[in-house]
mmCIF file of C-alpha atoms in Angstrom:
data_model
loop_
_atom_site.group_PDB
_atom_site.id
_atom_site.type_symbol
_atom_site.label_atom_id
_atom_site.label_comp_id
_atom_site.label_asym_id
_atom_site.label_seq_id
_atom_site.Cartn_x
_atom_site.Cartn_y
_atom_site.Cartn_z
ATOM 1 C CA SER I 1 -57.336 -4.379 -30.312
ATOM 2 C CA ILE I 2 -55.937 -3.447 -26.879
ATOM 3 C CA VAL I 3 -56.318 -7.044 -25.697
ATOM 4 C CA GLY I 4 -55.264 -8.576 -29.026
ATOM 5 C CA LEU I 5 -58.526 -10.189 -30.088
ATOM 6 C CA GLU I 6 -59.279 -8.101 -33.190
ATOM 7 C CA ASP I 7 -58.507 -11.041 -35.527
ATOM 8 C CA ARG I 8 -60.952 -13.293 -33.663
ATOM 9 C CA ILE I 9 -63.917 -10.926 -33.468
ATOM 10 C CA ASP I 10 -66.149 -13.109 -35.649
ATOM 11 C CA ASP I 11 -65.307 -16.358 -33.835
ATOM 12 C CA LYS I 12 -67.653 -17.842 -31.269
ATOM 13 C CA VAL I 13 -66.468 -17.352 -27.696
ATOM 14 C CA LYS I 14 -66.852 -21.083 -27.026
ATOM 15 C CA THR I 15 -63.930 -21.649 -29.440
ATOM 16 C CA TYR I 16 -61.646 -19.318 -27.433
ATOM 17 C CA SER I 17 -58.839 -20.691 -25.292
ATOM 18 C CA TYR I 18 -58.825 -19.914 -21.581
ATOM 19 C CA GLY I 19 -56.296 -17.122 -22.130
ATOM 20 C CA MET I 20 -58.452 -15.601 -24.875
ATOM 21 C CA LYS I 21 -61.466 -15.695 -22.553
ATOM 22 C CA GLN I 22 -59.401 -13.882 -19.929
ATOM 23 C CA ARG I 23 -58.515 -11.214 -22.512
ATOM 24 C CA LEU I 24 -62.192 -10.960 -23.523
ATOM 25 C CA ALA I 25 -63.151 -10.410 -19.869
ATOM 26 C CA LEU I 26 -60.547 -7.652 -19.664
ATOM 27 C CA ALA I 27 -61.946 -6.089 -22.853
ATOM 28 C CA GLN I 28 -65.441 -6.151 -21.332
ATOM 29 C CA ALA I 29 -64.130 -4.408 -18.228
ATOM 30 C CA LEU I 30 -62.617 -1.702 -20.451
ATOM 31 C CA LEU I 31 -65.769 -0.998 -22.500
ATOM 32 C CA HIS I 32 -66.873 1.938 -20.368
ATOM 33 C CA SER I 33 -63.347 3.478 -20.208
ATOM 34 C CA PRO I 34 -62.867 3.080 -16.457
ATOM 35 C CA ARG I 35 -60.380 5.157 -14.504
ATOM 36 C CA VAL I 36 -59.893 2.273 -12.071
ATOM 37 C CA LEU I 37 -59.670 -1.432 -12.853
ATOM 38 C CA ILE I 38 -59.790 -4.081 -10.112
ATOM 39 C CA LEU I 39 -58.480 -7.548 -11.013
ATOM 40 C CA ASP I 40 -58.438 -10.689 -8.881
ATOM 41 C CA GLU I 41 -55.635 -13.141 -9.739
ATOM 42 C CA PRO I 42 -55.549 -12.060 -13.414
ATOM 43 C CA THR I 43 -52.715 -14.428 -14.349
ATOM 44 C CA ASN I 44 -54.415 -17.494 -12.857
ATOM 45 C CA GLY I 45 -54.623 -20.316 -15.396
ATOM 46 C CA LEU I 46 -52.605 -18.534 -18.071
ATOM 47 C CA ASP I 47 -49.638 -20.074 -19.842
ATOM 48 C CA VAL I 48 -46.309 -18.234 -19.946
ATOM 49 C CA ASN I 49 -47.135 -16.389 -23.179
ATOM 50 C CA GLY I 50 -50.527 -15.397 -21.813
ATOM 51 C CA ILE I 51 -48.945 -14.000 -18.653
ATOM 52 C CA ILE I 52 -46.403 -11.999 -20.666
ATOM 53 C CA GLU I 53 -49.121 -10.592 -22.936
ATOM 54 C CA LEU I 54 -51.357 -9.716 -20.000
ATOM 55 C CA ARG I 55 -48.448 -7.998 -18.252
ATOM 56 C CA LYS I 56 -47.754 -5.897 -21.381
ATOM 57 C CA THR I 57 -51.438 -5.035 -21.723
ATOM 58 C CA LEU I 58 -51.802 -3.964 -18.094
ATOM 59 C CA LYS I 59 -48.685 -1.808 -18.275
ATOM 60 C CA LEU I 60 -50.032 -0.188 -21.463
ATOM 61 C CA LEU I 61 -53.390 0.491 -19.815
ATOM 62 C CA SER I 62 -51.690 2.065 -16.834
ATOM 63 C CA SER I 63 -49.158 4.186 -18.681
ATOM 64 C CA LYS I 64 -50.891 5.196 -21.927
ATOM 65 C CA HIS I 65 -54.545 5.097 -20.911
ATOM 66 C CA ASN I 66 -53.969 6.409 -17.379
ATOM 67 C CA ILE I 67 -55.961 3.646 -15.688
ATOM 68 C CA ALA I 68 -55.224 2.842 -12.055
ATOM 69 C CA ILE I 69 -55.092 -0.929 -11.697
ATOM 70 C CA PHE I 70 -55.577 -2.763 -8.410
ATOM 71 C CA ILE I 71 -54.537 -6.409 -8.482
ATOM 72 C CA SER I 72 -55.184 -9.007 -5.828
ATOM 73 C CA SER I 73 -52.726 -11.881 -6.031
ATOM 74 C CA HIS I 74 -50.692 -14.350 -4.020
ATOM 75 C CA ILE I 75 -48.024 -14.607 -6.720
ATOM 76 C CA LEU I 76 -45.512 -12.128 -5.331
ATOM 77 C CA SER I 77 -42.932 -12.569 -8.108
ATOM 78 C CA GLU I 78 -45.569 -11.580 -10.653
ATOM 79 C CA MET I 79 -46.567 -8.551 -8.581
ATOM 80 C CA GLU I 80 -42.933 -7.424 -8.567
ATOM 81 C CA GLN I 81 -43.046 -7.246 -12.348
ATOM 82 C CA LEU I 82 -46.457 -5.596 -12.585
ATOM 83 C CA CYS I 83 -46.817 -3.202 -9.675
ATOM 84 C CA ASP I 84 -45.164 -0.002 -8.590
ATOM 85 C CA THR I 85 -46.918 0.011 -5.204
ATOM 86 C CA VAL I 86 -48.045 -2.926 -3.063
ATOM 87 C CA ALA I 87 -50.252 -3.287 -0.015
ATOM 88 C CA ILE I 88 -49.586 -6.305 2.165
ATOM 89 C CA PHE I 89 -52.751 -7.602 3.820
ATOM 90 C CA ASP I 90 -53.259 -10.018 6.681
ATOM 91 C CA HIS I 91 -56.795 -11.013 7.690
ATOM 92 C CA GLY I 92 -58.231 -7.979 5.896
ATOM 93 C CA ASN I 93 -55.870 -5.457 7.502
ATOM 94 C CA ILE I 94 -53.204 -3.543 5.632
ATOM 95 C CA LEU I 95 -49.882 -4.366 7.294
ATOM 96 C CA GLU I 96 -47.840 -2.184 4.983
ATOM 97 C CA LEU I 97 -48.179 0.002 1.909
ATOM 98 C CA ARG I 98 -44.915 0.231 0.019
ATOM 99 C CA THR I 99 -43.624 1.670 -3.235
ATOM 100 C CA LEU I 100 -41.447 -0.845 -5.039
ATOM 101 C CA ASN I 101 -38.124 0.254 -6.451
ATOM 102 C CA PHE I 102 -35.785 -2.695 -6.765
ATOM 103 C CA ASN I 103 -33.134 -0.486 -8.390
ATOM 104 C CA ASN I 104 -32.923 1.438 -5.126
ATOM 105 C CA ASP I 105 -29.787 0.777 -3.048
ATOM 106 C CA ASP I 106 -32.013 0.309 0.027
ATOM 107 C CA GLN I 107 -33.188 -2.960 -1.537
ATOM 108 C CA LYS I 108 -29.625 -4.273 -1.943
ATOM 109 C CA HIS I 109 -27.197 -5.955 0.449
ATOM 110 C CA PHE I 110 -23.748 -7.446 0.321
ATOM 111 C CA GLN I 111 -23.539 -11.165 0.989
ATOM 112 C CA ILE I 112 -20.022 -12.081 2.126
ATOM 113 C CA SER I 113 -19.012 -15.762 2.209
ATOM 114 C CA VAL I 114 -16.540 -16.436 5.027
ATOM 115 C CA ASP I 115 -15.154 -19.303 7.077
ATOM 116 C CA TYR I 116 -16.237 -17.899 10.478
ATOM 117 C CA PRO I 117 -19.566 -16.091 9.992
ATOM 118 C CA ASN I 118 -20.404 -15.465 13.680
ATOM 119 C CA TYR I 119 -17.008 -13.931 14.402
ATOM 120 C CA SER I 120 -17.047 -12.002 11.108
ATOM 121 C CA GLY I 121 -20.478 -10.560 11.838
ATOM 122 C CA LYS I 122 -19.402 -9.391 15.292
ATOM 123 C CA ILE I 123 -16.299 -7.719 13.847
ATOM 124 C CA LEU I 124 -18.182 -5.788 11.157
ATOM 125 C CA SER I 125 -20.955 -4.835 13.549
ATOM 126 C CA MET I 126 -18.517 -3.613 16.182
ATOM 127 C CA ILE I 127 -16.102 -1.744 13.892
ATOM 128 C CA PHE I 128 -18.490 -0.324 11.286
ATOM 129 C CA GLY I 129 -21.698 -0.168 13.324
ATOM 130 C CA VAL I 130 -23.713 -1.985 10.644
ATOM 131 C CA ASN I 131 -26.533 -4.458 11.118
ATOM 132 C CA VAL I 132 -25.353 -7.941 10.208
ATOM 133 C CA GLU I 133 -27.490 -10.980 9.396
ATOM 134 C CA LEU I 134 -26.126 -14.521 9.421
ATOM 135 C CA ALA I 135 -27.155 -16.990 6.719
ATOM 136 C CA GLY I 136 -25.188 -20.221 6.770
ATOM 137 C CA ASN I 137 -21.572 -19.464 5.906
ATOM 138 C CA THR I 138 -22.405 -15.942 4.812
ATOM 139 C CA ILE I 139 -22.955 -12.625 6.474
ATOM 140 C CA ILE I 140 -25.300 -10.066 5.012
ATOM 141 C CA VAL I 141 -24.513 -6.391 5.471
ATOM 142 C CA PRO I 142 -26.053 -3.172 4.117
ATOM 143 C CA TYR I 143 -25.142 -2.201 0.566
ATOM 144 C CA ILE I 144 -22.648 0.619 1.001
ATOM 145 C CA PRO I 145 -20.305 0.285 -2.007
ATOM 146 C CA GLU I 146 -17.609 2.533 -0.570
ATOM 147 C CA PHE I 147 -17.314 0.228 2.487
ATOM 148 C CA ILE I 148 -17.042 -3.198 0.859
ATOM 149 C CA GLN I 149 -13.279 -3.092 0.407
ATOM 150 C CA GLN I 150 -12.901 -1.972 4.020
ATOM 151 C CA TYR I 151 -15.151 -4.853 5.172
ATOM 152 C CA VAL I 152 -13.061 -7.410 3.268
ATOM 153 C CA ASP I 153 -9.726 -5.890 4.345
ATOM 154 C CA GLU I 154 -10.747 -5.876 8.010
ATOM 155 C CA LEU I 155 -11.904 -9.499 7.891
ATOM 156 C CA ARG I 156 -8.706 -10.648 6.162
ATOM 157 C CA HIS I 157 -6.586 -8.620 8.605
ATOM 158 C CA ARG I 158 -8.180 -10.683 11.396
ATOM 159 C CA GLY I 159 -7.370 -13.991 9.681
ATOM 160 C CA ILE I 160 -10.802 -14.675 8.221
ATOM 161 C CA THR I 161 -10.927 -16.175 4.748
ATOM 162 C CA VAL I 162 -13.301 -14.311 2.430
ATOM 163 C CA PHE I 163 -14.510 -16.678 -0.286
ATOM 164 C CA GLY I 164 -16.626 -14.195 -2.194
ATOM 165 C CA VAL I 165 -18.839 -11.145 -2.155
ATOM 166 C CA ASN I 166 -22.180 -10.907 -3.936
ATOM 167 C CA VAL I 167 -24.743 -8.170 -4.232
ATOM 168 C CA ILE I 168 -28.198 -9.486 -3.401
ATOM 169 C CA THR I 169 -31.438 -7.642 -3.956
ATOM 170 C CA THR I 170 -34.375 -7.899 -1.618
ATOM 171 C CA ASN I 171 -37.457 -9.126 -3.461
ATOM 172 C CA LEU I 172 -41.131 -8.789 -2.609
ATOM 173 C CA GLU I 173 -41.181 -12.202 -0.948
ATOM 174 C CA ASP I 174 -38.356 -11.090 1.379
ATOM 175 C CA ILE I 175 -40.243 -7.893 2.181
ATOM 176 C CA TYR I 176 -43.415 -9.859 2.916
ATOM 177 C CA LEU I 177 -41.638 -12.343 5.198
ATOM 178 C CA ASN I 178 -39.842 -9.530 7.064
ATOM 179 C CA ILE I 179 -43.130 -7.702 7.641
ATOM 180 C CA LEU I 180 -44.739 -10.858 9.035
ATOM 181 C CA LYS I 181 -41.652 -11.587 11.150
ATOM 182 C CA GLU I 182 -41.679 -8.056 12.609
ATOM 183 C CA ARG I 183 -45.416 -8.240 13.239
ATOM 184 C CA ASN I 184 -45.229 -11.615 14.978
ATOM 185 C CA SER I 185 -42.279 -10.549 17.144
ATOM 186 C CA SER I 186 -44.210 -7.509 18.365
ATOM 187 C CA ILE I 187 -47.272 -9.530 19.405
#
């Protein structure tokens, strides 16, 4: 019943869809009530509904049945939705072990669209001492809500047109790329 196959218990496995076979494999892994479950690409080959159901099942197993679940996957967006902690590997070595909390302000930034991004970035860096990234016609600065009005006022005071301000959240793909970038720059 945990994997949702109770209505199909009398059916032959050869009549099961791929997603049902995946759920059956998960049920088999649960037969001995493990404390740890290791899954390799568990969403591979599943349709959208299958992925959603598997996600719900894994979260239930973790929270209500107190099972630690280790998942190996290359689908980072899926891992964001499933995992609370990730380990980033490269050639068998752990590059980073990180707890995910995308509601945390450390994972957010302000993206400010301006007409002179290089000049704008230098101004904010010099006056406020913040790290500034350039991305096209935008500058990206740390998420400090009490400073955003000061950032915009300072830029406008210096004749820079501010077209908009957005809050962007760092995702797992961004984290992964930054880790690889830092690693490659230190080699």
